Short mmCIF file of C-alpha atoms in Angstrom, two decimals:
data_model
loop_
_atom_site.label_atom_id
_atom_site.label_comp_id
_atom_site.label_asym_id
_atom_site.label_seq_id
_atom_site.Cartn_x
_atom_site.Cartn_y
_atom_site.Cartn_z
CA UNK A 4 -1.50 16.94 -4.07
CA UNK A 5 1.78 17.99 -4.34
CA UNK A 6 4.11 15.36 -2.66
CA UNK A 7 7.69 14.61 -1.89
CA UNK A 8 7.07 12.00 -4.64
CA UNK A 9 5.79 14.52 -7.16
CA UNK A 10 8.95 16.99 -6.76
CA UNK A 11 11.20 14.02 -6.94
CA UNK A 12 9.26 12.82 -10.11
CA UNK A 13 9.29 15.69 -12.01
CA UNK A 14 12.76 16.66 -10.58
CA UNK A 15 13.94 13.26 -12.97
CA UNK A 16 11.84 14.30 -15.51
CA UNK A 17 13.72 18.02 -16.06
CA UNK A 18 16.59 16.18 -15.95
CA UNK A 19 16.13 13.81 -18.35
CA UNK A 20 14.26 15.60 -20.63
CA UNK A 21 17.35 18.83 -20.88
CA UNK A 22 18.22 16.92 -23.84
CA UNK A 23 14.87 18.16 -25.37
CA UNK A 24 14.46 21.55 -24.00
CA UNK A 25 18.03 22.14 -25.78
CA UNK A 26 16.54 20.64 -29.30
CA UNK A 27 13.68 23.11 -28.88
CA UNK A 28 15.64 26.01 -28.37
CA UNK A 29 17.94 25.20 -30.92
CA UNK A 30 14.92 24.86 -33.23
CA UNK A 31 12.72 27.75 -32.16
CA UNK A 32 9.72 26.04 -33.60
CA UNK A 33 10.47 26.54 -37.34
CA UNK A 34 7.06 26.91 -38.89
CA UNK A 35 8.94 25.48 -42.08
CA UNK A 36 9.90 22.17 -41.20
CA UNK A 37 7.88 19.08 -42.21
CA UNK A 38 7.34 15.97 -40.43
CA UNK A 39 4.53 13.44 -39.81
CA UNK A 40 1.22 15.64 -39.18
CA UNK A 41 3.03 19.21 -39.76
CA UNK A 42 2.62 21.57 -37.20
CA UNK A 43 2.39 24.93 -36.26
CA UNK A 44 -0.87 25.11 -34.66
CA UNK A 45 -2.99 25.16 -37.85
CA UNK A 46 -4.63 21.82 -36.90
CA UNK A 47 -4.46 18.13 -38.91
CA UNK A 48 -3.94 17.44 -42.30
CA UNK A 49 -4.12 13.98 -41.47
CA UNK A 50 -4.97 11.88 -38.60
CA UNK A 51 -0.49 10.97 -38.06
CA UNK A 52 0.01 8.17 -35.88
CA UNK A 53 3.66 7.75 -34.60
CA UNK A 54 4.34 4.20 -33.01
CA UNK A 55 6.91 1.90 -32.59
CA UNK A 56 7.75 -1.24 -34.75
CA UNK A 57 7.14 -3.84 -31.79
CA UNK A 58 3.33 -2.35 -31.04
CA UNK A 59 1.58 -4.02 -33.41
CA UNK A 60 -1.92 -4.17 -31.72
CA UNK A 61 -2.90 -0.92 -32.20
CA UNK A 62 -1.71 0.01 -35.31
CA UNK A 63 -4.09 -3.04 -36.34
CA UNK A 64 -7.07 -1.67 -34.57
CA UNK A 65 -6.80 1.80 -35.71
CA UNK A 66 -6.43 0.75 -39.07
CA UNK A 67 -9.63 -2.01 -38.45
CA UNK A 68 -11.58 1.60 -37.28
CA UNK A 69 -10.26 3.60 -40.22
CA UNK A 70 -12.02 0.40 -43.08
CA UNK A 71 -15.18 0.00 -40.53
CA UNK A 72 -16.18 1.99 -37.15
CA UNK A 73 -14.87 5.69 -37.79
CA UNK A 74 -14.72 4.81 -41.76
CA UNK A 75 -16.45 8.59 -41.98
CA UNK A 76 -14.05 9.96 -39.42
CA UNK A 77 -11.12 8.57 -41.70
CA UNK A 78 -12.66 10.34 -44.76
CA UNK A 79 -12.75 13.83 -43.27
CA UNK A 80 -8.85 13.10 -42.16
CA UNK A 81 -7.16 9.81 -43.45
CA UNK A 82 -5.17 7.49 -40.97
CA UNK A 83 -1.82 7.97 -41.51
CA UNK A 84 0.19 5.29 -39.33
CA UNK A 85 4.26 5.38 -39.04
CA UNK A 86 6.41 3.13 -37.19
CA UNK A 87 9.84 3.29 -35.89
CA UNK A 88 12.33 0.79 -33.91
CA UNK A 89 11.51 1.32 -30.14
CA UNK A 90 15.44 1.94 -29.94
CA UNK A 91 15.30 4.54 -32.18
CA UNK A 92 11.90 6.55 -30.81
CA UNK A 93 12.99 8.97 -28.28
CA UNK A 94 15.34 10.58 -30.38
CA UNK A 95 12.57 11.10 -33.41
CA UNK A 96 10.07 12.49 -30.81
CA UNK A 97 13.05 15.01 -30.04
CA UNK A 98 13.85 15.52 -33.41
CA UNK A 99 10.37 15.91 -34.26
CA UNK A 100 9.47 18.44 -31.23
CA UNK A 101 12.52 20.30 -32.37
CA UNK A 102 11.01 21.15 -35.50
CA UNK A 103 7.53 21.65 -34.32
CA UNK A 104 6.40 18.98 -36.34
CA UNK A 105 5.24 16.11 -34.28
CA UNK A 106 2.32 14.20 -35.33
CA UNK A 107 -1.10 13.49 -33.90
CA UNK A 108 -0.53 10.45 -31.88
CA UNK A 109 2.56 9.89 -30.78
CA UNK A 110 4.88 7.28 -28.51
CA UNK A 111 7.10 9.26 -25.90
CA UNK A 112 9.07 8.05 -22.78
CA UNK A 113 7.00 8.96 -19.66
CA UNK A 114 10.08 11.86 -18.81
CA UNK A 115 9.04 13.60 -21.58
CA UNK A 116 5.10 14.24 -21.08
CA UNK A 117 4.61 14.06 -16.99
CA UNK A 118 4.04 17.37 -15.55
CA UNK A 119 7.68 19.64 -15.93
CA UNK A 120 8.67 16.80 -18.73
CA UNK A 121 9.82 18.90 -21.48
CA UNK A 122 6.87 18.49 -23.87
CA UNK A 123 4.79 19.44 -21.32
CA UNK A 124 6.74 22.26 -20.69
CA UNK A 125 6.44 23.26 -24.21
CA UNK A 126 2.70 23.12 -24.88
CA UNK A 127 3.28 20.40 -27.07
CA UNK A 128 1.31 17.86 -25.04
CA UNK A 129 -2.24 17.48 -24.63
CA UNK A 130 -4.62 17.07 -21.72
CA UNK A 131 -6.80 14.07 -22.61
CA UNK A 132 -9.02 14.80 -19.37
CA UNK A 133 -9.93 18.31 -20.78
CA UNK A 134 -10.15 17.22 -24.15
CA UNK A 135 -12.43 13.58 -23.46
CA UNK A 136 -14.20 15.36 -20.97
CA UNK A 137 -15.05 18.26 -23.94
CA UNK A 138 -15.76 15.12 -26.21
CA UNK A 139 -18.55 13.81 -23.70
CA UNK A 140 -16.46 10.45 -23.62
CA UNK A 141 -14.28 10.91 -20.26
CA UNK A 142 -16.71 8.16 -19.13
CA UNK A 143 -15.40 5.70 -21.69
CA UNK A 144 -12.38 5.06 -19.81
CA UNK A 145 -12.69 2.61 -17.47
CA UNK A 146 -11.81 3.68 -13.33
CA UNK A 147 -9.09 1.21 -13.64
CA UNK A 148 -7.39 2.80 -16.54
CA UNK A 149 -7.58 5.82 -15.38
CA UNK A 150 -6.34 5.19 -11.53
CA UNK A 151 -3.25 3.66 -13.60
CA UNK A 152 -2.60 6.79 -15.94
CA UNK A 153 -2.98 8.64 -12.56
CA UNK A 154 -0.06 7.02 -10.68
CA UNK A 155 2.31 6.98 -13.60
CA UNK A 156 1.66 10.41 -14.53
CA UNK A 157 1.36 12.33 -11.11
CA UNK A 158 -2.42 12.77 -11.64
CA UNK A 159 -2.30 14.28 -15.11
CA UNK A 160 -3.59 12.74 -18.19
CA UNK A 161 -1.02 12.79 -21.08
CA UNK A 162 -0.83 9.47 -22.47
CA UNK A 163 -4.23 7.64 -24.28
CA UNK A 164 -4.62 4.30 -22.70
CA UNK A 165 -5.03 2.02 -25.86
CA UNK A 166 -3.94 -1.12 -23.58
CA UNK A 167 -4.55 -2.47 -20.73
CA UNK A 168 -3.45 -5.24 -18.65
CA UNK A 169 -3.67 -6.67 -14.70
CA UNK A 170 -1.26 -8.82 -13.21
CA UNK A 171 -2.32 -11.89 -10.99
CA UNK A 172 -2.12 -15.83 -10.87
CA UNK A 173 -3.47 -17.99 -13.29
CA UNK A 174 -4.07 -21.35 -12.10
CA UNK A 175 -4.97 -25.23 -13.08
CA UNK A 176 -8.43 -25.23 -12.10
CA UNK A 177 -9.08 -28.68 -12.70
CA UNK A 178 -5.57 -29.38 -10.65
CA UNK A 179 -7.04 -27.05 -7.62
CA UNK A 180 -10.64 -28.89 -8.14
CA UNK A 181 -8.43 -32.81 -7.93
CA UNK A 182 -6.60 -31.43 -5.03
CA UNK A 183 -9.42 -30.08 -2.96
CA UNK A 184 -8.22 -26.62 -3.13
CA UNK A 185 -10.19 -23.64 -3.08
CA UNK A 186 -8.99 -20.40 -4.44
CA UNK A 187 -6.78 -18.67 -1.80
CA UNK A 188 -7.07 -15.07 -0.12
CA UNK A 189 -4.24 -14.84 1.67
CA UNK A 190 -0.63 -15.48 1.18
CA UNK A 191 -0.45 -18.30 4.05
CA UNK A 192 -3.56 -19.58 2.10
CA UNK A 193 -1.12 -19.76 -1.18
CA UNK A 194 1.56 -21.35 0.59
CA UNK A 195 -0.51 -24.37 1.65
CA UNK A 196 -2.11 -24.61 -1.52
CA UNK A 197 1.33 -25.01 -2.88
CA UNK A 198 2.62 -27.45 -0.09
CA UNK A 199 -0.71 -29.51 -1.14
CA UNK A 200 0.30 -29.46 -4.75
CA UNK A 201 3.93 -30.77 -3.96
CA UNK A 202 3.35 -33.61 -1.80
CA UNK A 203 0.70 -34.50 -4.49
CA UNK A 204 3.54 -34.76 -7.12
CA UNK A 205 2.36 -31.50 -8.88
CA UNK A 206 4.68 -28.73 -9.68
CA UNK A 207 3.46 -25.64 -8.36
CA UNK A 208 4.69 -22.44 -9.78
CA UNK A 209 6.75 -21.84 -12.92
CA UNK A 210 8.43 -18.71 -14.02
CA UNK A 211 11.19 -17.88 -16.32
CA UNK A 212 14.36 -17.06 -15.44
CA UNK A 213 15.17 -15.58 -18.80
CA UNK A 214 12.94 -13.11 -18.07
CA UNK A 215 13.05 -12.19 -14.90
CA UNK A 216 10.10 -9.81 -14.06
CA UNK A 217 7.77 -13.07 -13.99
CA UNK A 218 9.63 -13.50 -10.74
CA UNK A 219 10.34 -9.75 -9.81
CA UNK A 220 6.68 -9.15 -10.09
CA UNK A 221 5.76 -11.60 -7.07
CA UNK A 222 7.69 -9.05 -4.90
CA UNK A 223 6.35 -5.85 -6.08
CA UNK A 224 3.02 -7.47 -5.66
CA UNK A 225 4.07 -8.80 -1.83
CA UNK A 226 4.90 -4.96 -0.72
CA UNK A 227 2.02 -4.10 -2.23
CA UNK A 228 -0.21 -6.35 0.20
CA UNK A 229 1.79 -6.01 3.00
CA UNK A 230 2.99 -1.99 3.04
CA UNK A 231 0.43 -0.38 0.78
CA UNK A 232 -0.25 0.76 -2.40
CA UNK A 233 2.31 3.69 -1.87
CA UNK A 234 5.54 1.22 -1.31
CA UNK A 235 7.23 1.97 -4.48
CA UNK A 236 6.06 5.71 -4.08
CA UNK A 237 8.26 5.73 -1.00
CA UNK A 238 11.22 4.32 -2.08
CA UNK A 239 11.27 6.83 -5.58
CA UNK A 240 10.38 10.31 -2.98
CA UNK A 241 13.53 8.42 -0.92
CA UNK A 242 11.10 8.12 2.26
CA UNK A 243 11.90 4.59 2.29
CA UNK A 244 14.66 2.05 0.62
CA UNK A 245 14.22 -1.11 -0.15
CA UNK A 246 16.67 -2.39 2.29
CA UNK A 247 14.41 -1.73 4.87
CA UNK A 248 13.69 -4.71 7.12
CA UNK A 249 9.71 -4.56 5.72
CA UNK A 250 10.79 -4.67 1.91
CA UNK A 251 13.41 -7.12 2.85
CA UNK A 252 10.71 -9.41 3.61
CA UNK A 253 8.38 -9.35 0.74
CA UNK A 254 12.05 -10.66 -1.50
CA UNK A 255 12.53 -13.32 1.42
CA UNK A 256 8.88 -14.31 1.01
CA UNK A 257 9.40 -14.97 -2.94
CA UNK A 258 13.33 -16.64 -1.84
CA UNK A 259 10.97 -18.84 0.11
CA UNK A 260 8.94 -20.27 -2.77
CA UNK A 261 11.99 -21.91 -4.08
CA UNK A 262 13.88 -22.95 -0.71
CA UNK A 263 10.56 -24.50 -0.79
CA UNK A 264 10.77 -26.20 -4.00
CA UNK A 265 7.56 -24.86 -5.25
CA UNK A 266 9.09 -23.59 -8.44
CA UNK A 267 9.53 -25.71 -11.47
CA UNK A 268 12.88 -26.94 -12.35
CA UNK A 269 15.50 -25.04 -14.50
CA UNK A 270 13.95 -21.89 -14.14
CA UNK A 271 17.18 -20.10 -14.54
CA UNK A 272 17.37 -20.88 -18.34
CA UNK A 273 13.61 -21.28 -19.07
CA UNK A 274 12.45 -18.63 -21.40
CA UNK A 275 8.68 -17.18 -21.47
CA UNK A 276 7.25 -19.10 -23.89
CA UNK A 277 8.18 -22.53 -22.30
CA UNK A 278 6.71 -21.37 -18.96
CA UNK A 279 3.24 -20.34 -20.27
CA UNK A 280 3.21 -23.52 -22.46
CA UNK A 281 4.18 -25.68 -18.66
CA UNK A 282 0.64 -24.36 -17.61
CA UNK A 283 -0.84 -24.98 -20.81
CA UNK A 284 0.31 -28.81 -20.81
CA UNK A 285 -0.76 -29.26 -17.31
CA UNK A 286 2.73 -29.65 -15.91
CA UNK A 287 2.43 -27.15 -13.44
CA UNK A 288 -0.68 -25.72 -11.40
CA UNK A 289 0.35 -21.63 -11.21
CA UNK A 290 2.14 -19.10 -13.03
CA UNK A 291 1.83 -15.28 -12.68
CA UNK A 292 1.81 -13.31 -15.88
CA UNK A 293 -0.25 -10.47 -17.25
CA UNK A 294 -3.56 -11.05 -19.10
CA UNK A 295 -1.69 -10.46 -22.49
CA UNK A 296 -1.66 -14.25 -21.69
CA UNK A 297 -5.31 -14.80 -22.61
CA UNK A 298 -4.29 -15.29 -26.75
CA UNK A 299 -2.72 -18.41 -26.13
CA UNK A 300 -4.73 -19.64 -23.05
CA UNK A 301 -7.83 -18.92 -26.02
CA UNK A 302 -5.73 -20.80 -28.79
CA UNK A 303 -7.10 -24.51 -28.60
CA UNK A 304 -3.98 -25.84 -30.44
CA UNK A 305 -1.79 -24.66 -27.65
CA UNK A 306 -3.92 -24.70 -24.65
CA UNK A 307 -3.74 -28.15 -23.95
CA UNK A 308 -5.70 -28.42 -20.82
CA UNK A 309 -8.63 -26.15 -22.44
CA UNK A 310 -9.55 -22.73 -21.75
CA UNK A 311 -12.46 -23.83 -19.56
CA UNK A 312 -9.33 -25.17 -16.86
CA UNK A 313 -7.20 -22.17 -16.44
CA UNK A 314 -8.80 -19.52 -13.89
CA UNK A 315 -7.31 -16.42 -12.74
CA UNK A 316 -6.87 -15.20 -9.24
CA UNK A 317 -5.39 -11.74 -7.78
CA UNK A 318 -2.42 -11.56 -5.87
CA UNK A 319 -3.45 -12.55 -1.93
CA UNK A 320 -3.56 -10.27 1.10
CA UNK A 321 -0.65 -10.87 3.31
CA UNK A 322 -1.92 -10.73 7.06
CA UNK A 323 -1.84 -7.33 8.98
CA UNK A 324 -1.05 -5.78 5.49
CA UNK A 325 -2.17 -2.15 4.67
CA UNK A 326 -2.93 -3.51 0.89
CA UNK A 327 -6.19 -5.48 -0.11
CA UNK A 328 -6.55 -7.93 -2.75
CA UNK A 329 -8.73 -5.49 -4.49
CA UNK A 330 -6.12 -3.34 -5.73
CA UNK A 331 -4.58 -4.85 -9.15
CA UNK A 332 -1.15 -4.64 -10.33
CA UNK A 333 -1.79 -3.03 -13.67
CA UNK A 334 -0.13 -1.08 -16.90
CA UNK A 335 -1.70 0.57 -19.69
CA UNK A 336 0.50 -0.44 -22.14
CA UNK A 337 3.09 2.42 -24.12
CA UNK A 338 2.50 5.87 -23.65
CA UNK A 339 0.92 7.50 -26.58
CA UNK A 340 0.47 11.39 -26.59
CA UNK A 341 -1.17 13.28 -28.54
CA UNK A 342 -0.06 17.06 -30.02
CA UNK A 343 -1.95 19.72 -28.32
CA UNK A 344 -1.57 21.79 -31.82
CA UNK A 345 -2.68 19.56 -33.80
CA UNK A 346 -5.60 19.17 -32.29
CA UNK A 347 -8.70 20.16 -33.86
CA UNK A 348 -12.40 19.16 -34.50
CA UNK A 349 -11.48 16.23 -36.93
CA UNK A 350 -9.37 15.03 -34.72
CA UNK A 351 -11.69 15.56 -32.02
CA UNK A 352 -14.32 13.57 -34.02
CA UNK A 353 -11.97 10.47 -34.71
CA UNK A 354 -11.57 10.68 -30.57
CA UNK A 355 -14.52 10.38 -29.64
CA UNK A 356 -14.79 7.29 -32.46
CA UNK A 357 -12.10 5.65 -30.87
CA UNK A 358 -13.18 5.93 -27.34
CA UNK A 359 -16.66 4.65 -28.20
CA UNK A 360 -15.43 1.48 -30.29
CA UNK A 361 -11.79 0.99 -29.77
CA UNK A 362 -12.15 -1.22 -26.72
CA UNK A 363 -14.77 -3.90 -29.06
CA UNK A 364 -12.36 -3.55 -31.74
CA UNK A 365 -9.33 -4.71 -29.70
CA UNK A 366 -11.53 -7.69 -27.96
CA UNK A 367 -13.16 -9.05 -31.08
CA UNK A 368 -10.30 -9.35 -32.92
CA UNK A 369 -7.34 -9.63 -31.00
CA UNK A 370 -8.72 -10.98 -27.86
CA UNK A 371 -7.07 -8.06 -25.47
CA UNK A 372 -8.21 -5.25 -23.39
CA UNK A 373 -8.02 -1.65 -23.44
CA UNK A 374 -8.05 1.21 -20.70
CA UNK A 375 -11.79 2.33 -22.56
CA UNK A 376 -15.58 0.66 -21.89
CA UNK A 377 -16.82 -1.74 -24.38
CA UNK A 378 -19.38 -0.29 -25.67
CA UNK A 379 -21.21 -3.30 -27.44
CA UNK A 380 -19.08 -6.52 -26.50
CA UNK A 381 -18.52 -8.65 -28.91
CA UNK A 382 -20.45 -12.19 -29.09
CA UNK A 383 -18.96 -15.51 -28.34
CA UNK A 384 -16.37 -14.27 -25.84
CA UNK A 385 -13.98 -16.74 -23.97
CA UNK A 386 -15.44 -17.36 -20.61
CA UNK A 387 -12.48 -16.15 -19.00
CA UNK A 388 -11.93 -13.01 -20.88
CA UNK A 389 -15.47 -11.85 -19.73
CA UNK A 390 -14.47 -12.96 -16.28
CA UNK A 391 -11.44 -10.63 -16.32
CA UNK A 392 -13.30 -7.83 -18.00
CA UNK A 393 -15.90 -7.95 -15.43
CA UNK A 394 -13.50 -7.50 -12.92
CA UNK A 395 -11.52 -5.02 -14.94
CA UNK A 396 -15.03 -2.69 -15.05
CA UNK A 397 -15.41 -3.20 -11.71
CA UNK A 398 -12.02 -2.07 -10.59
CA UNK A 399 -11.58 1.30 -9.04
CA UNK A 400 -8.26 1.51 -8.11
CA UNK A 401 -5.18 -0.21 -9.17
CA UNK A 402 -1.58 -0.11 -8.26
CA UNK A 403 1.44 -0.24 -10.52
CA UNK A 404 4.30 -2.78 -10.76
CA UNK A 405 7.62 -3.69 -9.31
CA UNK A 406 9.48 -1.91 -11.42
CA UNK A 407 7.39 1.01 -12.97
CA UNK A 408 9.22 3.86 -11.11
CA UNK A 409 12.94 2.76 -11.13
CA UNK A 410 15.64 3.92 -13.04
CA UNK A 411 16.34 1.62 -16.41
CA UNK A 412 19.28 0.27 -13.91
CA UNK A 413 17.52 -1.07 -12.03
CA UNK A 414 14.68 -2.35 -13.96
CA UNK A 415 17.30 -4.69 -15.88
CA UNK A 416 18.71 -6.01 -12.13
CA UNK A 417 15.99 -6.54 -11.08
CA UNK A 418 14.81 -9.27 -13.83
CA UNK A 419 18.43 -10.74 -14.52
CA UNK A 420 18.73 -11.20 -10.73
CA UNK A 421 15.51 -13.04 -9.87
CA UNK A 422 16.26 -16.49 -10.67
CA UNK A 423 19.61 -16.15 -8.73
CA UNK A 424 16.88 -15.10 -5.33
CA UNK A 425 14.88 -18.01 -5.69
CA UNK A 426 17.11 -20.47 -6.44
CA UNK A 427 19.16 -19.69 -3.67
CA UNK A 428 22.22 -17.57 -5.01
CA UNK A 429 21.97 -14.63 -4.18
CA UNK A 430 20.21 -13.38 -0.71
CA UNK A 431 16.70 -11.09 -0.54
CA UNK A 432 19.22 -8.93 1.41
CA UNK A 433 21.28 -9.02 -1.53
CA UNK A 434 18.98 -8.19 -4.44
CA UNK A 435 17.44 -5.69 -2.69
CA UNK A 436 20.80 -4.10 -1.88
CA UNK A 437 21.81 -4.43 -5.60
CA UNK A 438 18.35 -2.79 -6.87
CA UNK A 439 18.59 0.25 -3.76
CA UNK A 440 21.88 1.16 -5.14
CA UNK A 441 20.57 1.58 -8.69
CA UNK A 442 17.76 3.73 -7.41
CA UNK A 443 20.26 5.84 -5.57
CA UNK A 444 22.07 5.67 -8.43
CA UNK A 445 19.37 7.41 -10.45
#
């Protein structure tokens, strides 16, 4: 359907993609220019991968695929994997498109490849639904993956979902189990689980300050319960603002955690890593991250309550709330497109590898997930990863998070402004102000 929140979407993405359009017509597509994977429309000379320097996961797998899986794929057309600073990406990809010569697999900015992004404009970008679905491996990508790629994307498919991760709480279970708590539903439910916690002596939540969206991310997750999963689709198609009195309330129900005291101390100044490793020690009962988390709740030597004692919940329902506790917060990692004229039947055939064994590959080995089925899971998996990838598979629609559709403005005020909210600093009515603006703002 085409929405007020597709035309504004796409309206950004012209706009901040005229930088490309100009590079292209500058260029005219010079059939003479080399680059990673060539181009030109007269299909792979080598299966290019373009990523940048801080993904280092998939790289790894791809190359684990190339020496095992799809070794017979990589013999018709090698791996060939390049890396770049993410600061420096968006203008290769230009550069690159400019001279037609963009390879395979590459990492673009989601301006660039939604529908009316200038890639897309220029046939350069292609349609993994057609092409999986022509593969026979469409299946292979799990609902949840997919309803993601949907919502960032305006319904197309552009962007392979190597990654994958939900949001939620994970929690002390042997604290909970001491305490007489049960895993909570509802928000009220979380509260007096928390209130339990404290008079018990136990610190509740911890977050860091440092950076911010493992506070931010309670409130995206909030308006999600409470509004729907279309609250941040509102506020980009400008049907809503975030100064409303209802999204007011979900950054005065997170203020309230802390007026509470159910945050850890210092939180300001604590950095990621010192969170994660307060629920690791036991210090704490809660902390909401992403399950990227699950490689050090699986390391024994940092994980000093054990594996067996951290459990995961999703976010609670708020009561009366258009949301359920079904839907999970959830990203699938950094786009990766792929060049529509590039693509050929080697290429095709090193697909179809990938969407059949990828997902193993990534959950043997590194102990993540992706946005595709495992197709023969690996033995000996940590009981909570299964638990998660259960509900993963089982998940048919997600939403996405706080921040996914703001401007970069506001994306960076909204973490370094978080501790400030729940340490009492700065007012919901404040941060929300601060972030509207930005979005305004563009």
């Amino acid at each position: 359907m085409y929405t007020a929140v597709t035309r504004r979407r796409r309206g950004a993405a012209l706009l901040a993609s005229a930088s490309v359009v100009a590079v292209l017509a500058a260029c005219g597509g010079d059939d003479s220019a080399s680059g990673s994977g060539g181009g030109g429309g007269d299909g792979a000379s080598e299966l290019s991968a373009l990523f940048t320097t801080e993904n280092a996961q998939v790289p790894a797998a791809l190359n684990d695929l190339a020496a095992g899986a799809c070794k017979a794929e990589n013999d018709a057309l090698p791996l060939a994997i390049e890396q770049t600073p993410g600061t420096n990406m968006q203008q290769k990809v230009q550069l690159l498109a400019g001279q037609d010569a963009l390879p395979v697999f590459f990492a673009a900015n989601n301006p660039f490849i939604v529908p009316g992004g200038a890639l897309q404009e220029a046939g350069q970008v292609a349609d993994f639904d057609e092409v999986l679905t022509d593969l026979g491996v469409i299946d292979q990508v799990t609902p949840a993956a997919r309803s993601t790629v949907d919502k960032l994307f305006d319904g197309a498919f552009p962007s392979l979902p190597f990654q994958f991760n939900i949001e939620g709480i994970f929690y002390n279970k042997q604290l909970f189990a001491d305490n007489g708590l049960e895993v909570p539903t509802t928000w009220d439910g979380l509260l007096d689980s928390a209130q339990t916690l404290k008079d018990a002596g136990i610190t509740p939540f911890t977050a860091s300050g440092k950076t911010g969206w493992t506070i931010s991310r309670w409130i995206g997750a909030y308006l999600f319960r409470a509004i729907g999963p279309e609250a941040m689709d509102a506020i980009q198609a400008g049907d809503a603002k975030l100064t409303d009195p209802e999204y007011v309330e979900a950054a005065q129900a997170v203020a309230g955690l802390g007026e509470s005291g159910f945050f850890t101390e210092g939180i300001t100044n604590l950095d990621f890593d010192t969170a994660q490793q307060q629920l690791l020690d036991g210090d704490v009962a809660m902390m909401y991250g992403l399950t990227s988390m699950l490689s050090k709740i699986n390391d024994p030597e940092l994980n000093n309550v054990g594996a067996e004692n951290i459990g995961f919940m999703p976010f609670p329902e708020v009561e009366g709330g258009a949301g359920t506790i079904a839907q999970l917060p959830a990203n699938v990692g950094s786009p990766t497109a792929m060049s529509s004229k590039l693509y050929d039947d080697a290429v095709g055939d090193w697909l179809t590898c990938i969407a059949n064994n990828f997902a193993d590959n990534v959950m043997e080995n590194q102990g993540t997930f992706s946005g595709f089925k495992l197709s023969a899971p690996p033995e000996n998996v940590p009981p909570l990863t299964a638990e998660l990838q259960t509900l993963i598979d089982n998940t048919d629609e997600t939403v996405l998070w706080f921040e996914a559709l703001f401007p970069q403005k506001a994306v960076t005020d909204a973490s370094n402004n978080a501790a400030p909210l729940v340490t009492g600093a700065m007012s919901a009515d404040q941060y929300m102000q601060i972030l509207q603006a930005d979005v305004d703002a563009g």
